[in-house]
């Protein structure tokens, strides 16, 4: 019954795409470390932020690219994950073995509750209700005056682990990079499983999947919860990196940026969100040095990408630059 959906994306794609993708991931790992050892800490910090956002984009791609669920509130999980680091640290609980499981669990629970309601809608209604739930989370943390409210909350000590010290910026980057690789591989395994085939089938023809006897609501909700938990992990890493968190991390504009990354990189591809995140962050950094209205030329670039580059940047790479 699932034969039409058996052709899931391979891990690297075509032979040319494989070479380019592996080289890209090696450079993403090596260049920041080289910069760090040569005394240029800026590029290591830049890469750490970039990788954190890449994990969030990969999680969004799981439901957007493979499930067809256009969520406009995905940044809420980044904020929840970050506050699950900041609030316990504020009260003296600095263990990373508490922070990270709490961030994943709290984000997954929020996704479960909101997704159970949101998935009863479709199309633009689903998009709007996910944004509404994210804004509810935004104003909830905005109202917590004890934890800084609109001014944000400073994390004076990063999460403490017994085996690694993420106060060291290089160690934090390596941990973040390892989480990115694990996230990509997890999505690869999910979309190639029977569960993933059903989720992709729901994107293609949900009525047919229902006719085959699948509870499509349960499958989509499960994928939604997995994506939320994965994005919560990105939030915990980002909170440890910035050592400062605020409700602005989960605003609707942040969700839009994540969506831009996925679309620019290529929806429904494994490494597309990473390509999109790297491109987005570099363009933002470059254009913001010239103008505060950097979003305008980036928007034009995104429109041109959608119109003329099939499959986004990942599609361009997989076609071998033909």
mmCIF file with all atom_site columns, C-alpha atoms in Angstrom, residues 122 201-202 204-213 216:
data_model
loop_
_atom_site.group_PDB
_atom_site.id
_atom_site.type_symbol
_atom_site.label_atom_id
_atom_site.label_alt_id
_atom_site.label_comp_id
_atom_site.label_asym_id
_atom_site.label_entity_id
_atom_site.label_seq_id
_atom_site.pdbx_PDB_ins_code
_atom_site.Cartn_x
_atom_site.Cartn_y
_atom_site.Cartn_z
_atom_site.occupancy
_atom_site.B_iso_or_equiv
_atom_site.pdbx_formal_charge
_atom_site.auth_seq_id
_atom_site.auth_comp_id
_atom_site.auth_asym_id
_atom_site.auth_atom_id
_atom_site.pdbx_PDB_model_num
ATOM 1  C CA . UNK A 1 122 ? -5.924 22.888 7.343  1.00 0.00 ? 122 UNK A CA 1
ATOM 2  C CA . UNK A 1 201 ? 1.658  10.056 1.991  1.00 0.00 ? 201 UNK A CA 1
ATOM 3  C CA . UNK A 1 202 ? -0.487 12.472 4.009  1.00 0.00 ? 202 UNK A CA 1
ATOM 4  C CA . UNK A 1 204 ? 0.677  13.854 -1.136 1.00 0.00 ? 204 UNK A CA 1
ATOM 5  C CA . UNK A 1 205 ? -2.876 12.526 -0.761 1.00 0.00 ? 205 UNK A CA 1
ATOM 6  C CA . UNK A 1 206 ? -4.334 12.408 2.733  1.00 0.00 ? 206 UNK A CA 1
ATOM 7  C CA . UNK A 1 207 ? -7.713 11.149 1.541  1.00 0.00 ? 207 UNK A CA 1
ATOM 8  C CA . UNK A 1 208 ? -6.047 8.112  0.003  1.00 0.00 ? 208 UNK A CA 1
ATOM 9  C CA . UNK A 1 209 ? -4.127 7.380  3.208  1.00 0.00 ? 209 UNK A CA 1
ATOM 10 C CA . UNK A 1 210 ? -7.358 7.504  5.175  1.00 0.00 ? 210 UNK A CA 1
ATOM 11 C CA . UNK A 1 211 ? -8.951 5.149  2.655  1.00 0.00 ? 211 UNK A CA 1
ATOM 12 C CA . UNK A 1 212 ? -6.059 2.748  3.240  1.00 0.00 ? 212 UNK A CA 1
ATOM 13 C CA . UNK A 1 213 ? -6.979 2.692  6.922  1.00 0.00 ? 213 UNK A CA 1
ATOM 14 C CA . UNK A 1 216 ? -3.513 10.313 9.534  1.00 0.00 ? 216 UNK A CA 1
#
